[in-house]
């Protein structure tokens, strides 16, 4: 943002202390213009090629967005009138992947598209239910400032599960117009831009498990111990039908759903999509399933009754930049990864310890890594295989989707934007790394990396791995890593075994 820096430098003189009221007003107007430009840029990312969204941080004056903005607003106004909307939620993800929002009366929507909606920064960057001492713990001076929620208009949808209400997913900016460097959605977009700059695109979809609990007369997480019966029966199937239909109308296409391994546990699979849409779909589910569940007097949770986390799998494949060829598929017809696919997988394995910190970000989430091991260990090997659902990275070579990798390190409580961003960063490092690639079980073993990768079982060790992973530090940004690690260390310092499950049940319900 060279133009913005020039604006600031024009008024930064030795006599700034004696600045007149007129010059102060001029500076304020320029600051407002910067925020407005960034808002407009954000609203049209969905209409542009993803590489153009990166230009928002380069030179927003070069992007001609007025016709697109006008056309998008026209369709939105028609939808608002047709559905007699009263409110619009401006939603953004916090570091945990939970929706934080402000709702505005519908007649103010166009004004807020231009100027944005303000929210305290600490709502998005601190742990649940922040207190003053938590702010001091992270030793930052900016938590008491505001940030601006800037709507991406392509995500505007009427919410089927909320009366006369729509939502729009927002990107977050500082009041001076710079992207919030701790924003998981911004970080994911940046990594997708890096991927496209390298000549690739990502087709991906999330697969989530969640549980449905009956609600006692007084809601208390300690008494929520009886799950509903398996939902695929005549009594409870309307819940899933309404959820899936509602997700469809919000733009999140569900490919399949089924009961899972435990009573009340469901699995839902999204249709693969290119770009940021897969994470947007997962973000939509995390709120939508809770709202629909409450209509049926249920509580939806991403924890199962034993206190373990449900799984959150990222199924993905690498394509050319035009989205026409799956670069994981072997043209010879052999069910095997291509050399490109093996390099991508090698990157995932190399960074698996740091990846696990972002994908299993709580003590309970990490229990599933060692659930089949009776030995007390500090870490477990990172496994991979072909069509083997027990592996951390499962390569599936069957079906109409073609070859794809399931990253099964994740829990359903992980932030989907961070899962997407970290997976892309690790895979790219594998592509840009050495010529050494993995071999399949029947190939020469001299292609295997010399050092097997391990997944730490303790969150403390995973945090160390993340801090020491130079690739992910650079990809996700030093600012984000500092905030994320500080947040998790604070949670560990204040951990109470019985209270942890209650905290996360309340927060992630």
Coordinates of C-alpha atoms in Angstrom, one line a residue:
X1 CA 0.0 0.0 0.0
X2 CA 2.5 2.6 -1.2
X3 CA -0.2 5.2 -1.8
X4 CA -1.4 4.8 1.8
X5 CA 2.1 5.2 3.2
X6 CA 2.6 8.4 1.1
X7 CA -0.6 9.8 2.6
X8 CA 0.7 9.3 6.1
X9 CA 4.1 10.6 5.3
X10 CA 2.7 13.9 3.9
X11 CA 1.5 14.9 7.3
X12 CA 4.3 13.4 9.4
X13 CA 6.5 16.5 10.0
X14 CA 8.6 17.9 12.8
X15 CA 5.8 20.3 13.6
X16 CA 3.2 17.5 14.0
X17 CA 2.8 18.4 17.6
X18 CA 1.5 21.8 16.7
X19 CA -0.8 20.4 14.0
X20 CA -3.9 22.5 13.3
X21 CA -7.4 21.3 13.7
X22 CA -7.8 21.6 9.9
X23 CA -4.9 19.2 9.2
X24 CA -6.3 16.8 11.7
X25 CA -9.6 16.7 9.9
X26 CA -7.8 16.1 6.6
X27 CA -5.9 13.2 8.1
X28 CA -9.1 11.7 9.4
X29 CA -10.8 12.0 6.0
X30 CA -7.8 10.2 4.4
X31 CA -8.0 7.4 6.9
X32 CA -11.7 6.9 6.2
X33 CA -10.9 6.8 2.5
X34 CA -8.4 4.1 3.0
X35 CA -10.8 1.9 5.0
X36 CA -13.5 2.5 2.5
X37 CA -11.3 1.4 -0.4
X38 CA -10.3 -1.7 1.5
X39 CA -14.0 -2.5 2.2
X40 CA -14.9 -2.2 -1.5
X41 CA -12.0 -4.4 -2.5
X42 CA -13.1 -7.0 0.0
X43 CA -16.7 -7.1 -1.2
X44 CA -15.7 -8.1 -4.7
X45 CA -13.1 -10.9 -4.0
X46 CA -15.7 -13.5 -4.9
X47 CA -16.2 -12.0 -8.3
X48 CA -12.5 -11.9 -9.2
X49 CA -9.9 -14.4 -10.0
X50 CA -8.2 -15.3 -6.8
X51 CA -5.0 -13.7 -7.8
X52 CA -6.7 -10.4 -8.1
X53 CA -7.7 -10.6 -4.4
X54 CA -4.0 -10.4 -3.6
X55 CA -4.0 -7.0 -5.3
X56 CA -6.1 -5.7 -2.5
X57 CA -2.9 -5.4 -0.5
X58 CA -0.9 -4.0 -3.5
X59 CA -2.8 -1.3 -5.3
X60 CA -6.5 -1.2 -4.9
X61 CA -6.8 1.8 -7.2
X62 CA -6.0 -0.5 -10.2
X63 CA -9.1 -2.7 -9.7
X64 CA -12.3 -1.5 -11.4
X65 CA -15.0 -2.8 -9.2
X66 CA -17.8 -0.3 -9.4
X67 CA -19.9 -2.2 -12.1
X68 CA -19.5 -5.5 -10.2
X69 CA -20.4 -3.8 -6.9
X70 CA -23.4 -2.2 -8.4
X71 CA -24.6 -5.5 -9.9
X72 CA -24.0 -7.5 -6.7
X73 CA -25.9 -4.9 -4.6
X74 CA -28.8 -5.0 -7.1
X75 CA -29.2 -8.7 -6.6
X76 CA -28.8 -8.4 -2.8
X77 CA -31.5 -5.7 -2.6
X78 CA -33.9 -7.9 -4.6
X79 CA -33.3 -10.8 -2.2
X80 CA -33.7 -8.6 0.8
X81 CA -37.1 -7.3 -0.5
X82 CA -38.3 -10.7 -1.6
X83 CA -37.6 -12.3 1.8
X84 CA -38.7 -9.2 3.8
X85 CA -35.3 -9.2 5.7
X86 CA -35.0 -7.3 8.9
X87 CA -31.4 -8.0 9.9
X88 CA -28.0 -8.8 8.3
X89 CA -25.3 -10.5 10.3
X90 CA -21.7 -9.4 9.6
X91 CA -19.8 -12.5 10.6
X92 CA -16.1 -13.1 11.0
X93 CA -14.1 -16.0 12.4
X94 CA -12.1 -15.7 15.6
X95 CA -8.9 -17.6 16.1
X96 CA -10.9 -20.7 17.2
X97 CA -13.0 -20.7 14.1
X98 CA -16.1 -19.7 15.9
X99 CA -18.4 -17.1 14.4
X100 CA -18.3 -13.6 15.9
X101 CA -20.8 -11.2 14.5
X102 CA -22.7 -8.0 14.7
X103 CA -26.3 -7.7 13.3
X104 CA -27.5 -4.6 11.7
X105 CA -31.0 -3.5 10.6
X106 CA -31.4 -4.3 6.9
X107 CA -32.0 -0.7 5.8
X108 CA -28.5 0.2 6.9
X109 CA -26.9 -2.6 4.9
X110 CA -25.7 -0.5 1.9
X111 CA -24.1 2.1 4.2
X112 CA -22.3 -0.6 6.1
X113 CA -21.0 -2.2 2.9
X114 CA -19.2 1.0 2.2
X115 CA -18.0 1.9 5.7
X116 CA -17.9 -1.5 7.4
X117 CA -19.0 -2.5 10.9
X118 CA -16.7 -1.9 13.9
X119 CA -16.0 -4.5 16.5
X120 CA -13.5 -4.7 19.4
X121 CA -10.4 -6.4 18.2
X122 CA -10.1 -8.5 21.3
X123 CA -13.3 -10.4 20.4
X124 CA -11.4 -12.1 17.5
X125 CA -8.0 -12.6 19.1
X126 CA -8.5 -13.6 22.7
X127 CA -9.6 -16.9 24.3
X128 CA -13.3 -17.5 25.1
X129 CA -14.8 -15.1 27.6
X130 CA -11.7 -12.9 27.9
X131 CA -10.9 -11.1 31.2
X132 CA -8.6 -8.1 31.8
X133 CA -5.8 -10.3 33.1
X134 CA -5.8 -12.3 29.9
X135 CA -5.2 -9.1 27.9
X136 CA -2.2 -8.3 30.0
X137 CA -0.9 -11.9 29.7
X138 CA -0.3 -11.6 26.0
X139 CA 1.4 -8.3 26.5
X140 CA -0.1 -6.4 23.6
X141 CA -1.3 -2.8 23.5
X142 CA -3.7 -3.1 20.6
X143 CA -6.5 -5.4 22.0
X144 CA -8.6 -2.5 23.1
X145 CA -8.7 -1.0 19.6
X146 CA -11.5 -1.6 17.1
X147 CA -11.3 -3.5 13.8
X148 CA -13.5 -3.2 10.8
X149 CA -15.7 -6.0 9.5
X150 CA -15.7 -5.7 5.7
X151 CA -18.3 -7.8 3.9
X152 CA -17.5 -10.1 1.0
X153 CA -20.7 -9.7 -0.9
X154 CA -20.4 -13.0 -2.8
X155 CA -21.1 -14.7 0.6
X156 CA -24.4 -12.9 1.2
X157 CA -27.1 -15.5 1.9
X158 CA -30.5 -15.5 3.5
X159 CA -30.3 -17.8 6.6
X160 CA -33.0 -20.5 6.5
X161 CA -32.7 -21.2 10.2
X162 CA -32.9 -17.5 11.4
X163 CA -36.2 -15.6 10.9
X164 CA -35.9 -12.7 8.3
X165 CA -32.1 -12.6 8.7
X166 CA -29.2 -12.9 6.3
X167 CA -25.5 -13.2 6.8
X168 CA -22.4 -12.1 5.0
X169 CA -18.9 -13.4 5.8
X170 CA -16.4 -10.6 6.4
X171 CA -12.7 -10.0 6.2
X172 CA -11.2 -8.0 9.0
X173 CA -9.1 -4.8 8.7
X174 CA -7.6 -2.3 11.0
X175 CA -9.2 1.2 11.2
X176 CA -6.4 2.5 8.9
X177 CA -7.2 -0.1 6.2
X178 CA -4.6 -2.8 6.6
X179 CA -5.6 -6.4 6.8
X180 CA -5.7 -7.9 10.3
X181 CA -2.6 -10.1 10.3
X182 CA -4.1 -12.5 12.8
X183 CA -7.2 -13.1 10.6
X184 CA -7.4 -16.8 9.7
X185 CA -9.5 -16.1 6.6
X186 CA -6.9 -13.5 5.4
X187 CA -4.1 -16.0 6.1
X188 CA -5.9 -18.7 4.1
X189 CA -6.5 -16.4 1.2
X190 CA -2.9 -15.4 1.2
X191 CA -1.7 -19.0 1.0
X192 CA -4.2 -19.7 -1.9
X193 CA -2.7 -16.7 -3.7
X194 CA 0.8 -18.2 -3.2
X195 CA -0.5 -21.5 -4.6
X196 CA -1.8 -19.8 -7.7
X197 CA 1.3 -17.8 -8.2
X198 CA 3.1 -21.2 -8.3
X199 CA 0.7 -22.3 -11.1
X200 CA -1.7 -24.5 -9.0
X201 CA -5.1 -24.5 -7.5
X202 CA -6.7 -26.5 -4.7
X203 CA -9.9 -28.5 -4.8
X204 CA -10.9 -29.4 -1.3
X205 CA -13.8 -30.3 1.0
X206 CA -14.2 -30.8 4.8
X207 CA -15.6 -33.9 6.3
X208 CA -16.9 -33.3 9.9
X209 CA -18.2 -35.5 12.7
X210 CA -20.5 -33.9 15.3
X211 CA -22.8 -35.2 18.0
X212 CA -26.4 -34.4 18.9
X213 CA -27.3 -34.3 22.6
X214 CA -30.7 -34.2 24.2
X215 CA -31.2 -31.0 26.2
X216 CA -32.1 -31.4 29.9
X217 CA -34.5 -29.0 31.5
X218 CA -31.7 -26.9 32.8
X219 CA -28.8 -26.7 30.4
X220 CA -25.6 -27.6 32.1
X221 CA -22.6 -29.3 30.4
X222 CA -22.1 -31.7 33.3
X223 CA -25.6 -33.1 32.8
X224 CA -25.4 -33.4 29.1
X225 CA -24.4 -37.1 29.1
X226 CA -27.1 -38.8 27.2
X227 CA -26.8 -38.6 23.4
X228 CA -29.9 -38.8 21.1
X229 CA -30.4 -42.1 19.4
X230 CA -28.9 -42.5 15.9
X231 CA -30.6 -39.8 13.9
X232 CA -31.4 -41.8 10.8
X233 CA -34.8 -42.9 11.9
X234 CA -38.3 -41.6 11.3
X235 CA -38.3 -39.4 14.4
X236 CA -35.1 -37.5 14.0
X237 CA -34.3 -37.5 10.3
X238 CA -36.2 -34.1 9.8
X239 CA -33.3 -32.5 11.8
X240 CA -30.7 -33.6 9.3
X241 CA -33.0 -32.9 6.3
X242 CA -33.5 -29.3 7.5
X243 CA -29.8 -28.9 8.2
X244 CA -28.7 -30.2 4.8
X245 CA -31.3 -28.2 3.0
X246 CA -30.4 -25.0 4.9
X247 CA -26.7 -25.5 4.1
X248 CA -27.6 -25.8 0.5
X249 CA -29.4 -22.5 0.5
X250 CA -26.4 -20.8 2.2
X251 CA -24.2 -22.0 -0.7
X252 CA -22.6 -25.0 1.2
X253 CA -23.4 -28.1 -0.8
X254 CA -23.5 -31.3 1.2
X255 CA -22.4 -34.4 -0.8
X256 CA -23.5 -36.9 1.8
X257 CA -24.4 -37.5 5.4
X258 CA -24.7 -40.5 7.6
X259 CA -24.7 -41.8 11.2
X260 CA -21.2 -42.4 12.5
X261 CA -19.8 -44.9 15.0
X262 CA -21.5 -43.7 18.2
X263 CA -25.1 -43.0 19.1
X264 CA -26.0 -39.5 18.1
X265 CA -22.8 -39.0 16.1
X266 CA -23.2 -37.8 12.5
X267 CA -20.8 -37.4 9.6
X268 CA -21.3 -34.8 7.0
X269 CA -19.3 -34.5 3.8
X270 CA -19.2 -31.3 1.7
X271 CA -18.9 -31.2 -2.1
X272 CA -15.3 -30.3 -3.1
X273 CA -14.8 -26.7 -4.2
X274 CA -11.9 -24.6 -5.4
X275 CA -10.4 -21.8 -3.3
X276 CA -11.6 -20.4 0.0
X277 CA -15.2 -21.8 -0.5
X278 CA -14.4 -25.1 1.3
X279 CA -13.4 -23.3 4.5
X280 CA -16.4 -20.9 4.2
X281 CA -18.7 -24.0 4.0
X282 CA -17.1 -25.5 7.1
X283 CA -17.4 -22.1 8.9
X284 CA -21.1 -22.0 7.9
X285 CA -21.7 -25.5 9.3
X286 CA -20.2 -24.7 12.6
X287 CA -22.9 -22.1 13.3
X288 CA -25.7 -23.6 11.3
X289 CA -25.7 -27.0 13.0
X290 CA -26.0 -25.3 16.4
X291 CA -28.9 -23.1 15.4
X292 CA -30.9 -25.9 13.7
X293 CA -30.3 -28.2 16.7
X294 CA -31.8 -25.7 19.1
X295 CA -35.0 -25.6 17.0
X296 CA -35.3 -29.3 17.7
X297 CA -34.4 -28.9 21.4
X298 CA -31.0 -30.6 20.8
X299 CA -27.5 -29.4 21.4
X300 CA -24.9 -29.9 18.7
X301 CA -21.3 -30.5 19.9
X302 CA -18.0 -31.3 18.3
X303 CA -17.0 -33.3 21.3
X304 CA -18.3 -36.9 21.9
X305 CA -19.5 -38.0 25.3
X306 CA -16.1 -39.4 26.3
X307 CA -14.5 -35.9 26.0
X308 CA -12.6 -36.6 22.8
X309 CA -12.9 -34.3 19.9
X310 CA -14.8 -35.4 16.7
X311 CA -12.7 -35.6 13.6
X312 CA -12.4 -32.8 11.0
X313 CA -10.9 -34.1 7.8
X314 CA -9.6 -32.0 4.9
X315 CA -9.9 -33.9 1.6
X316 CA -8.0 -32.2 -1.1
X317 CA -6.3 -32.5 -4.5
X318 CA -3.9 -30.3 -6.4
X319 CA -4.9 -29.1 -9.9
X320 CA -3.5 -26.9 -12.6
X321 CA -4.3 -23.2 -12.3
X322 CA -7.2 -23.5 -14.6
X323 CA -8.8 -26.4 -12.6
X324 CA -8.8 -28.8 -15.6
X325 CA -6.3 -31.4 -14.5
X326 CA -5.8 -33.3 -11.2
X327 CA -2.1 -33.3 -10.7
X328 CA -2.3 -36.1 -8.1
X329 CA -3.8 -38.5 -10.7
X330 CA -1.4 -40.9 -12.5
X331 CA -2.2 -41.0 -16.2
X332 CA -0.9 -44.6 -16.5
X333 CA -4.0 -45.7 -14.6
X334 CA -1.9 -47.1 -11.7
X335 CA -3.4 -46.3 -8.3
X336 CA -0.5 -44.2 -7.1
X337 CA 0.4 -40.6 -6.5
X338 CA 2.3 -38.7 -9.2
X339 CA 5.7 -37.3 -8.5
X340 CA 4.0 -33.9 -7.8
X341 CA 1.6 -35.7 -5.4
X342 CA 4.5 -37.4 -3.6
X343 CA 6.3 -34.1 -3.2
X344 CA 3.1 -32.5 -1.8
X345 CA 2.7 -35.4 0.6
X346 CA 6.4 -35.2 1.6
X347 CA 5.7 -31.5 2.7
X348 CA 2.7 -32.6 4.8
X349 CA 4.8 -35.3 6.5
X350 CA 7.8 -33.0 7.1
X351 CA 5.6 -30.4 8.8
X352 CA 3.2 -32.8 10.5
X353 CA 4.3 -31.9 14.1
X354 CA 3.6 -28.2 13.6
X355 CA 0.4 -28.9 11.5
X356 CA -1.0 -30.9 14.4
X357 CA -0.8 -27.9 16.7
X358 CA -3.2 -26.0 14.4
X359 CA -5.4 -29.0 13.6
X360 CA -5.7 -30.4 17.2
X361 CA -5.5 -27.1 19.2
X362 CA -6.7 -28.4 22.6
X363 CA -5.6 -31.1 25.0
X364 CA -8.7 -33.1 24.4
X365 CA -8.2 -33.0 20.6
X366 CA -4.9 -34.7 20.9
X367 CA -6.2 -37.7 22.8
X368 CA -7.3 -39.3 19.5
X369 CA -3.7 -39.5 18.2
X370 CA -2.9 -42.1 20.8
X371 CA -6.3 -43.7 21.4
X372 CA -5.1 -47.1 20.1
X373 CA -1.7 -47.0 21.9
X374 CA -1.4 -48.4 25.4
X375 CA 2.2 -47.2 25.8
X376 CA 3.0 -43.9 27.4
X377 CA 4.8 -42.0 24.6
X378 CA 5.6 -38.4 23.9
X379 CA 4.9 -38.8 20.2
X380 CA 3.5 -41.2 17.6
X381 CA 4.7 -41.8 14.0
X382 CA 3.0 -39.9 11.2
X383 CA 1.5 -42.5 9.1
X384 CA 0.3 -42.5 5.4
X385 CA -1.0 -45.1 3.0
X386 CA -3.2 -45.8 0.1
X387 CA -6.9 -46.3 0.8
X388 CA -6.1 -46.8 4.5
X389 CA -8.5 -44.9 6.8
X390 CA -6.3 -45.5 9.8
X391 CA -3.5 -43.3 8.5
X392 CA -2.9 -39.6 9.3
X393 CA -2.7 -39.0 5.5
X394 CA -4.9 -41.3 3.5
X395 CA -4.4 -41.3 -0.3
X396 CA -7.6 -42.3 -2.0
X397 CA -7.3 -43.3 -5.6
X398 CA -10.8 -44.5 -6.4
X399 CA -14.1 -42.9 -7.3
X400 CA -15.1 -40.1 -9.8
X401 CA -13.2 -37.5 -7.8
X402 CA -9.8 -38.9 -8.8
X403 CA -6.8 -39.1 -6.5
X404 CA -7.0 -37.0 -3.4
X405 CA -5.3 -36.8 0.0
X406 CA -7.3 -36.9 3.3
X407 CA -5.5 -34.9 5.9
X408 CA -6.8 -36.6 9.1
X409 CA -4.8 -34.8 11.6
X410 CA -7.6 -32.3 12.3
X411 CA -10.3 -32.2 14.9
X412 CA -13.7 -30.7 14.3
X413 CA -12.9 -27.9 16.7
X414 CA -10.0 -26.7 14.6
X415 CA -10.4 -23.4 12.7
X416 CA -11.1 -24.5 9.0
X417 CA -9.3 -21.5 7.6
X418 CA -6.1 -22.4 9.5
X419 CA -6.4 -26.0 8.5
X420 CA -6.6 -25.0 4.8
X421 CA -3.8 -22.4 5.1
X422 CA -1.4 -24.7 6.9
X423 CA -2.0 -27.6 4.6
X424 CA -1.3 -25.4 1.5
X425 CA 1.8 -24.0 3.1
X426 CA 3.2 -27.4 4.0
X427 CA 2.3 -28.9 0.6
X428 CA 3.9 -25.9 -1.2
X429 CA 7.1 -26.4 0.8
X430 CA 7.2 -30.0 -0.4
X431 CA 6.8 -28.9 -4.0
X432 CA 9.5 -26.3 -3.8
X433 CA 11.8 -28.4 -1.7
X434 CA 14.4 -31.0 -2.7
X435 CA 14.0 -33.5 -5.4
X436 CA 13.7 -36.2 -2.8
X437 CA 10.1 -37.7 -2.9
X438 CA 8.3 -40.5 -1.1
X439 CA 8.0 -43.9 -2.4
X440 CA 5.0 -46.2 -2.2
X441 CA 5.0 -49.5 -0.3
X442 CA 6.1 -51.4 -3.4
X443 CA 8.7 -49.0 -4.6
X444 CA 12.4 -48.6 -3.9
X445 CA 12.9 -47.5 -0.3
X446 CA 15.8 -45.3 -1.1
X447 CA 13.3 -42.5 -1.9
X448 CA 12.1 -42.3 1.7
X449 CA 13.2 -39.2 3.7
X450 CA 16.0 -40.0 6.2
X451 CA 14.1 -38.7 9.2
X452 CA 10.7 -40.1 10.0
X453 CA 8.1 -37.6 11.1
X454 CA 6.4 -37.7 14.5
X455 CA 3.3 -36.1 16.0
X456 CA 3.6 -34.8 19.6
X457 CA 1.0 -36.0 21.9
X458 CA 1.3 -33.1 24.3
X459 CA 0.0 -29.7 23.2
X460 CA 3.0 -28.1 24.8
X461 CA 5.4 -30.0 22.5
X462 CA 3.2 -29.2 19.5
X463 CA 3.5 -25.5 20.3
X464 CA 7.3 -25.8 20.4
X465 CA 7.2 -27.6 17.0
X466 CA 5.1 -24.8 15.6
X467 CA 7.4 -22.1 16.9
X468 CA 10.4 -23.9 15.5
X469 CA 8.9 -24.6 12.1
X470 CA 10.4 -21.8 10.0
X471 CA 8.3 -22.6 6.9
X472 CA 5.0 -22.3 8.7
X473 CA 6.1 -19.2 10.6
X474 CA 6.9 -17.4 7.4
X475 CA 3.7 -18.7 5.6
X476 CA 1.3 -17.9 8.4
X477 CA 3.1 -14.8 9.6
X478 CA 5.1 -14.0 12.8
X479 CA 2.3 -11.9 14.2
X480 CA -0.2 -14.8 13.9
X481 CA 2.2 -17.3 15.4
X482 CA 2.9 -15.0 18.4
X483 CA -0.8 -14.5 19.1
X484 CA -1.8 -18.2 18.6
X485 CA 1.0 -19.5 20.8
X486 CA 0.4 -17.0 23.6
X487 CA -3.3 -17.9 23.6
X488 CA -2.6 -21.6 23.8
X489 CA 0.0 -21.2 26.5
X490 CA -2.5 -19.2 28.6
X491 CA -5.1 -21.9 28.2
X492 CA -2.5 -24.5 29.4
X493 CA -1.5 -22.4 32.3
X494 CA -5.2 -22.1 33.4
X495 CA -6.2 -25.6 32.5
X496 CA -8.5 -27.5 34.8
X497 CA -9.2 -31.1 33.8
X498 CA -12.9 -31.1 34.6
X499 CA -13.4 -27.5 33.5
X500 CA -11.8 -27.9 30.1
X501 CA -14.6 -30.0 28.7
X502 CA -17.2 -27.7 30.1
X503 CA -15.5 -24.7 28.6
X504 CA -15.3 -26.2 25.1
X505 CA -18.8 -27.6 25.2
X506 CA -20.2 -24.2 26.1
X507 CA -18.0 -22.4 23.5
X508 CA -18.3 -24.8 20.6
X509 CA -21.9 -25.7 21.0

